[in-house]
Short mmCIF file of C-alpha atoms and ligand atoms in Angstrom, two decimals:
data_model
loop_
_atom_site.label_atom_id
_atom_site.label_comp_id
_atom_site.label_asym_id
_atom_site.label_seq_id
_atom_site.Cartn_x
_atom_site.Cartn_y
_atom_site.Cartn_z
CA UNK V 1 -9.00 -16.67 14.30
CA UNK V 2 -8.14 -13.24 14.43
CA UNK V 3 -9.94 -10.35 14.48
CA UNK V 4 -9.61 -6.81 14.59
CA UNK V 5 -9.60 -5.37 18.43
CA UNK V 6 -12.97 -4.37 19.51
CA UNK V 7 -13.75 -1.65 22.08
CA UNK V 8 -15.46 -3.27 24.76
CA UNK V 9 -17.61 -0.80 25.33
CA UNK V 10 -19.10 -1.09 22.25
CA UNK V 11 -23.10 -1.58 21.85
CA UNK V 12 -23.12 -5.38 22.48
CA UNK V 13 -25.96 -6.86 20.75
CA UNK V 14 -24.86 -5.20 17.00
CA UNK V 15 -21.51 -6.70 17.68
CA UNK V 16 -22.39 -10.11 18.06
CA UNK V 17 -25.31 -9.36 15.07
CA UNK V 18 -22.58 -9.82 13.07
CA UNK V 19 -18.55 -10.67 12.07
CA UNK V 20 -16.17 -8.54 13.84
CA UNK V 21 -14.28 -7.03 10.91
CA UNK V 22 -18.10 -6.09 8.98
CA UNK V 23 -19.01 -4.60 11.87
CA UNK V 24 -15.95 -2.40 11.74
CA UNK V 25 -16.30 -1.77 7.97
CA UNK V 26 -20.17 -0.79 9.24
CA UNK V 27 -18.35 2.34 11.39
CA UNK V 28 -15.78 2.94 9.05
CA UNK V 29 -18.70 3.93 6.50
CA UNK V 30 -21.14 5.60 8.68
CA UNK V 31 -18.57 7.88 9.88
CA UNK V 32 -17.54 8.07 6.38
CA UNK V 33 -21.47 9.31 5.44
CA UNK V 34 -21.35 12.05 8.28
CA UNK V 35 -18.32 14.15 7.54
CA UNK V 36 -18.85 13.86 4.04
CA UNK V 37 -21.25 16.13 2.36
CA UNK V 38 -24.36 14.85 -0.04
CA UNK V 39 -22.25 14.00 -2.82
CA UNK V 40 -20.27 11.54 -0.94
CA UNK V 41 -23.42 9.92 -0.13
CA UNK V 42 -23.35 7.65 -2.25
CA UNK V 43 -20.08 6.75 -2.05
CA UNK V 44 -20.11 6.07 1.33
CA UNK V 45 -23.31 3.88 1.63
CA UNK V 46 -22.36 1.64 -1.92
CA UNK V 47 -18.87 0.85 0.28
CA UNK V 48 -21.28 0.27 3.01
CA UNK V 49 -22.99 -2.97 0.99
CA UNK V 50 -20.20 -3.08 0.04
CA UNK V 51 -18.70 -3.85 3.57
CA UNK V 52 -21.48 -6.18 3.98
CA UNK V 53 -19.91 -8.10 1.43
CA UNK V 54 -16.72 -8.68 3.02
CA UNK V 55 -15.78 -11.47 4.53
CA UNK V 56 -11.72 -11.48 4.63
CA UNK V 57 -10.89 -11.68 7.77
CA UNK V 58 -8.57 -8.96 9.26
CA UNK V 59 -4.78 -9.75 10.83
CA UNK V 60 -4.53 -9.17 14.52
CA UNK V 61 -3.07 -5.53 15.38
CA UNK V 62 -3.02 -3.24 18.57
CA UNK V 63 -5.43 -1.86 20.17
CA UNK V 64 -7.01 1.13 19.29
CA UNK V 65 -5.02 2.49 16.10
CA UNK V 66 -7.77 2.43 13.75
CA UNK V 67 -9.78 4.17 12.62
CA UNK V 68 -7.44 6.94 12.21
CA UNK V 69 -8.54 10.30 11.80
CA UNK V 70 -8.72 11.39 7.71
CA UNK V 71 -6.49 14.33 6.81
CA UNK V 72 -8.22 16.57 5.25
CA UNK V 73 -5.41 17.96 3.02
CA UNK V 74 -5.92 15.34 0.86
CA UNK V 75 -9.18 15.28 -1.48
CA UNK V 76 -9.74 13.37 -4.17
CA UNK V 77 -12.76 13.69 -6.54
CA UNK V 78 -14.32 9.72 -7.13
CA UNK V 79 -16.11 7.53 -5.06
CA UNK V 80 -14.07 4.99 -2.85
CA UNK V 81 -13.57 2.03 -4.41
CA UNK V 82 -15.69 -0.44 -2.87
CA UNK V 83 -13.21 -3.02 -0.09
CA UNK V 84 -15.14 -6.23 -1.44
CA UNK V 85 -12.92 -5.14 -4.54
CA UNK V 86 -10.50 -3.85 -3.66
CA UNK V 87 -9.53 -6.29 -1.25
CA UNK V 88 -9.78 -8.93 -4.52
CA UNK V 89 -7.74 -7.14 -7.24
CA UNK V 90 -3.94 -7.18 -5.97
CA UNK V 91 -0.66 -7.78 -7.06
CA UNK V 92 0.94 -9.25 -5.60
CA UNK V 93 3.43 -11.58 -7.60
CA UNK V 94 5.36 -13.54 -4.44
CA UNK V 95 1.24 -15.32 -3.90
CA UNK V 96 0.39 -15.78 -7.64
CA UNK V 97 0.49 -13.55 -10.93
CA UNK V 98 -3.86 -14.16 -10.98
CA UNK V 99 -5.42 -10.55 -9.32
CA UNK V 100 -8.41 -12.61 -8.02
CA UNK V 101 -6.84 -15.82 -6.17
CA UNK V 102 -4.40 -14.11 -3.82
CA UNK V 103 -6.68 -13.42 -1.37
CA UNK V 104 -6.85 -16.97 -0.79
CA UNK V 105 -2.90 -17.72 -0.99
CA UNK V 106 -2.17 -16.09 1.70
CA UNK V 107 -3.25 -18.09 4.81
CA UNK V 108 0.26 -19.84 5.46
CA UNK V 109 2.27 -15.67 5.67
CA UNK V 110 3.52 -14.74 9.32
CA UNK V 111 3.00 -11.29 9.99
CA UNK V 112 3.71 -11.30 13.55
CA UNK V 113 5.53 -10.29 14.96
CA UNK V 114 7.13 -8.58 12.28
CA UNK V 115 10.68 -6.55 12.10
CA UNK V 116 12.20 -4.27 9.56
CA UNK V 117 15.72 -3.33 9.59
CA UNK V 118 17.57 0.02 8.99
CA UNK V 119 20.69 0.27 7.23
CA UNK V 120 23.20 1.54 4.62
CA UNK V 121 24.29 5.30 5.57
CA UNK V 122 22.74 6.33 8.10
CA UNK V 123 23.21 7.47 11.85
CA UNK V 124 20.61 4.43 13.79
CA UNK V 125 21.39 1.09 11.62
CA UNK V 126 19.59 -1.74 13.66
CA UNK V 127 16.96 -4.13 13.42
CA UNK V 128 13.36 -2.76 14.70
CA UNK V 129 10.16 -4.27 16.14
CA UNK V 130 7.42 -2.50 14.13
CA UNK V 131 4.96 -2.03 17.08
CA UNK V 132 8.26 0.26 18.53
CA UNK V 133 7.99 2.50 15.31
CA UNK V 134 4.04 1.84 15.44
CA UNK V 135 4.60 3.41 19.19
CA UNK V 136 6.74 6.66 17.55
CA UNK V 137 4.78 7.37 15.23
CA UNK V 138 1.02 9.05 14.25
CA UNK V 139 -1.06 7.34 12.25
CA UNK V 140 -3.06 8.97 10.48
CA UNK V 141 -6.03 7.76 7.29
CA UNK V 142 -5.34 9.32 3.44
CA UNK V 143 -8.35 8.83 0.84
CA UNK V 144 -5.47 8.47 -1.95
CA UNK V 145 -6.36 7.50 -5.55
CA UNK V 146 -3.76 4.29 -6.83
CA UNK V 147 -2.82 3.07 -10.50
CA UNK V 148 -1.10 0.91 -11.03
CA UNK V 149 1.78 0.77 -14.29
CA UNK V 150 -1.58 -1.71 -15.75
CA UNK V 151 -3.49 1.11 -16.75
CA UNK V 152 -6.49 0.19 -13.92
CA UNK V 153 -7.42 2.59 -11.07
CA UNK V 154 -8.85 2.90 -8.20
CA UNK V 155 -9.46 5.45 -5.04
CA UNK V 156 -8.11 3.71 -1.28
CA UNK V 157 -8.62 4.92 2.35
CA UNK V 158 -4.82 4.35 3.42
CA UNK V 159 -4.21 4.64 7.16
CA UNK V 160 -0.34 5.07 8.07
CA UNK V 161 2.34 7.82 8.66
CA UNK V 162 4.88 9.87 6.06
CA UNK V 163 7.50 7.43 5.22
CA UNK V 164 10.04 10.74 6.70
CA UNK V 165 8.49 10.64 9.72
CA UNK V 166 10.49 7.41 10.27
CA UNK V 167 13.66 9.56 8.24
CA UNK V 168 13.73 11.48 11.12
CA UNK V 169 13.80 8.98 13.65
CA UNK V 170 16.47 6.82 11.75
CA UNK V 171 19.25 9.76 10.77
CA UNK V 172 20.48 8.48 6.87
CA UNK V 173 23.43 10.39 6.68
CA UNK V 174 23.99 13.25 3.58
CA UNK V 175 25.98 10.88 1.67
CA UNK V 176 21.67 9.04 1.27
CA UNK V 177 20.91 10.15 -1.65
CA UNK V 178 18.05 7.46 -2.05
CA UNK V 179 16.46 4.38 -0.42
CA UNK V 180 16.02 0.95 -1.59
CA UNK V 181 12.73 -1.58 0.26
CA UNK V 182 12.46 -5.38 0.00
CA UNK V 183 9.75 -7.10 0.91
CA UNK V 184 10.30 -10.29 2.47
CA UNK V 185 12.12 -13.35 1.10
CA UNK V 186 10.13 -17.13 2.12
CA UNK V 187 9.31 -19.67 -0.31
CA UNK V 188 7.99 -21.52 1.95
CA UNK V 189 4.94 -19.41 2.79
CA UNK V 190 4.00 -17.47 -0.57
CA UNK V 191 3.90 -19.63 -3.79
CA UNK V 192 4.52 -17.49 -6.03
CA UNK V 193 8.65 -17.57 -5.00
CA UNK V 194 8.02 -20.98 -5.34
CA UNK V 195 6.53 -21.27 -8.64
CA UNK V 196 7.59 -18.42 -9.93
CA UNK V 197 11.54 -19.18 -8.96
CA UNK V 198 12.89 -16.74 -12.28
CA UNK V 199 11.68 -13.86 -11.03
CA UNK V 200 14.88 -12.24 -9.02
CA UNK V 201 13.06 -12.11 -5.61
CA UNK V 202 13.04 -10.17 -3.08
CA UNK V 203 10.59 -7.61 -4.28
CA UNK V 204 12.65 -4.63 -4.11
CA UNK V 205 12.00 -0.80 -5.31
CA UNK V 206 13.94 2.34 -4.53
CA UNK V 207 13.14 5.89 -4.57
CA UNK V 208 15.26 8.73 -4.44
CA UNK V 209 15.58 10.70 -0.55
CA UNK V 210 13.79 14.29 -2.41
CA UNK V 211 10.67 11.59 -3.24
CA UNK V 212 11.50 9.51 -0.42
CA UNK V 213 10.88 12.26 2.15
CA UNK V 214 7.88 14.55 0.07
CA UNK V 215 4.93 14.47 2.41
CA UNK V 216 2.56 12.32 -0.17
CA UNK V 217 5.11 8.80 0.97
CA UNK V 218 3.28 6.50 3.36
CA UNK V 219 4.23 3.85 4.93
CA UNK V 220 0.48 2.00 5.12
CA UNK V 221 -0.63 -0.28 7.85
CA UNK V 222 -3.70 -0.16 6.89
CA UNK V 223 -6.99 0.40 4.74
CA UNK V 224 -10.30 1.22 4.62
CA UNK V 225 -9.74 2.18 8.57
CA UNK V 226 -9.20 -1.16 10.02
CA UNK V 227 -5.76 -2.99 9.72
CA UNK V 228 -4.50 -3.88 6.29
CA UNK V 229 -4.93 -7.95 5.06
CA UNK V 230 -3.08 -9.75 3.64
CA UNK V 231 -3.36 -9.29 0.15
CA UNK V 232 -2.88 -5.80 0.17
CA UNK V 233 0.63 -5.51 1.83
CA UNK V 234 0.28 -6.35 5.58
CA UNK V 235 1.78 -5.65 7.60
CA UNK V 236 3.40 -2.87 6.43
CA UNK V 237 3.98 -1.88 2.40
CA UNK V 238 4.29 2.07 1.07
CA UNK V 239 2.38 3.76 -0.97
CA UNK V 240 3.29 6.25 -3.34
CA UNK V 241 0.52 7.50 -4.52
CA UNK V 242 1.61 10.08 -8.18
CA UNK V 243 3.73 7.32 -9.50
CA UNK V 244 2.94 3.93 -10.75
CA UNK V 245 1.30 1.05 -8.70
CA UNK V 246 4.71 -1.08 -8.42
CA UNK V 247 6.42 0.97 -6.72
CA UNK V 248 4.84 0.97 -3.07
CA UNK V 249 6.08 -2.52 -1.96
CA UNK V 250 4.55 -4.60 0.05
CA UNK V 251 5.40 -6.08 3.31
CA UNK V 252 8.09 -4.09 3.41
CA UNK V 253 11.39 -6.07 6.04
CA UNK V 254 14.84 -3.76 5.19
CA UNK V 255 14.84 0.03 4.21
CA UNK V 256 18.05 0.48 3.15
CA UNK V 257 20.25 4.50 2.56
CA UNK V 258 22.19 4.40 -0.28
CA UNK V 259 24.49 6.68 -2.52
CA UNK V 260 23.23 5.12 -5.44
CA UNK V 261 20.07 4.56 -7.17
CA UNK V 262 19.21 1.24 -7.06
CA UNK V 263 19.28 -1.80 -9.01
CA UNK V 264 13.94 -1.98 -9.13
CA UNK V 265 12.97 -6.01 -9.17
CA UNK V 266 10.52 -4.74 -12.56
CA UNK V 267 13.25 -2.16 -14.03
CA UNK V 268 15.54 -5.60 -14.22
CA UNK V 269 12.95 -7.53 -15.38
CA UNK V 270 12.11 -5.28 -18.64
CA UNK V 271 14.20 -2.05 -18.38
CA UNK V 272 12.17 -0.28 -21.07
CA UNK V 273 9.30 -1.12 -20.15
CA UNK V 274 9.69 -0.18 -15.91
CA UNK V 275 11.45 2.93 -15.46
CA UNK V 276 12.92 3.84 -11.87
CA UNK V 277 10.89 7.22 -11.64
CA UNK V 278 7.76 5.75 -12.75
CA UNK V 279 5.70 8.71 -12.69
CA UNK V 280 2.36 8.84 -13.93
CA UNK V 281 1.81 10.06 -16.97
CA UNK V 282 -0.78 10.00 -19.73
CA UNK V 283 1.24 11.68 -23.48
CA UNK V 284 3.83 8.24 -21.95
CA UNK V 285 2.51 5.14 -23.60
CA UNK V 286 3.95 2.32 -21.58
CA UNK V 287 5.63 0.45 -24.74
CA UNK V 288 2.71 -2.33 -25.76
CA UNK V 289 -0.12 0.49 -24.43
CA UNK V 290 -2.06 4.05 -23.88
CA UNK V 291 -1.35 5.39 -20.99
CA UNK V 292 -3.83 8.17 -21.63
CA UNK V 293 -6.71 6.88 -19.53
CA UNK V 294 -7.36 4.00 -16.84
CA UNK V 295 -10.28 1.81 -16.15
CA UNK V 296 -11.80 2.02 -12.47
CA UNK V 297 -11.82 -1.66 -11.10
CA UNK V 298 -14.58 -0.04 -9.12
CA UNK V 299 -17.42 0.48 -12.51
CA UNK V 300 -15.52 -0.36 -14.98
CA UNK V 301 -15.64 2.41 -16.35
CA UNK V 302 -12.35 4.23 -18.31
CA UNK V 303 -11.21 7.90 -17.44
CA UNK V 304 -8.59 9.78 -18.22
CA UNK V 305 -5.52 9.41 -16.70
CA UNK V 306 -3.90 12.31 -14.62
CA UNK V 307 -0.56 14.10 -15.30
CA UNK V 308 1.15 13.09 -11.46
CA UNK V 309 -2.01 11.25 -11.42
CA UNK V 310 -3.48 14.53 -9.97
CA UNK V 311 -0.84 14.93 -8.04
CA UNK V 312 1.24 17.78 -10.07
CA UNK V 313 0.92 20.17 -6.53
CA UNK V 314 3.00 18.29 -4.13
CA UNK V 315 5.89 16.63 -6.85
CA UNK V 316 5.84 18.08 -9.69
CA UNK V 317 8.49 20.56 -8.69
CA UNK V 318 10.21 17.28 -7.85
CA UNK V 319 11.15 16.59 -11.29
CA UNK V 320 11.48 20.12 -13.21
N1 LIG X 1 6.54 -7.28 -2.37
C1 LIG X 1 5.16 -6.61 -3.60
N2 LIG X 1 5.31 -5.61 -4.08
C2 LIG X 1 4.14 -4.58 -4.74
C3 LIG X 1 3.91 -6.20 -5.68
C4 LIG X 1 4.35 -7.38 -5.99
O1 LIG X 1 3.99 -8.11 -6.51
N3 LIG X 1 4.89 -7.67 -5.03
N4 LIG X 1 2.97 -5.40 -6.92
C5 LIG X 1 2.91 -4.42 -7.64
C6 LIG X 1 1.54 -3.34 -8.33
S1 LIG X 1 2.41 -4.19 -9.90
C7 LIG X 1 0.68 -2.62 -7.30
S2 LIG X 1 -0.39 -2.15 -9.06
C8 LIG X 1 0.19 -2.87 -6.10
C9 LIG X 1 -0.69 -3.57 -5.82
O2 LIG X 1 -1.33 -2.94 -4.66
P1 LIG X 1 -2.61 -3.86 -4.22
O3 LIG X 1 -2.71 -4.93 -4.18
O4 LIG X 1 -2.53 -3.74 -2.75
O5 LIG X 1 -3.43 -2.76 -5.42
O6 LIG X 1 1.56 -3.04 -5.49
C10 LIG X 1 3.07 -3.16 -5.70
N5 LIG X 1 3.61 -3.72 -4.89
MO1 LIG X 2 1.05 -2.64 -10.64
#
């Protein structure tokens, strides 16, 4: 069993009395309560209770990375989704299409060590160790709205760094106009890849360079103040909060810089239903359902969908 690292000087009795991951979560929510105004208190204490119920095992991480400082530039007018709900409602088809069972099917999935291949039109191609990459960036926390194309939504504190920080290090050539990303291809570790062989595995996604270098575009290695559990896309996944969730590719093993707009996993399967850009837009229905409102997975409440999922200020200018 590999739990998150705990600093040695933390109160010993408390640490012994509580499973370490739950303890970490309580500290995290206490901190969130201390920082937040009275309006956020309800969300924070609900989160605290949620953390007590959360019994997922955490992967090991480099010591000292979590929790990272929250970036206050991106406030969200919704309470955080309790962690135990987000951690048990996942889309990760490599394991299963049953959202409630993803977290129970990831035990064979090996995430350490992890390497990312950088390829294509780039000055510094190569195979990079994730641990080395992480030494060159500063992790921060961002609370983002997250909207699946299926019309459910959550509000989640990711820990990560801007994709731009990695792009600046590897230096794409001017010919590079798009990035294409790939998930692992390991049917022996992911039962859904084996049982659903008709999908065009491995999962692949893409962004234009201006999207990839936008300030909102995050590579996330953690969530809720700790390292990323496997069901959320450990050890590193994309988060593009103004786009439908399928763009936010999980467990990335390769990033390629290319000249032309790439195909994507969902676009290849159903081009009429899953657009390359996939920007959240309440006025454009999915061919089979409306996108005008969304269901919060925390409460079941239906709320109006926001244009660009509420991130028009940061990305509206990209689309004219
Ligand atoms: N590799 C991979 N990445 C993926 C998916 C997937 O099935 N495989 N599902 C996508 C979809 S449709 C959504 S909504 C989000 C879900 O992220 P979460 O489970 O962390 O909430 O992951 C996205 N990234
Ligand atoms: Mo999704």
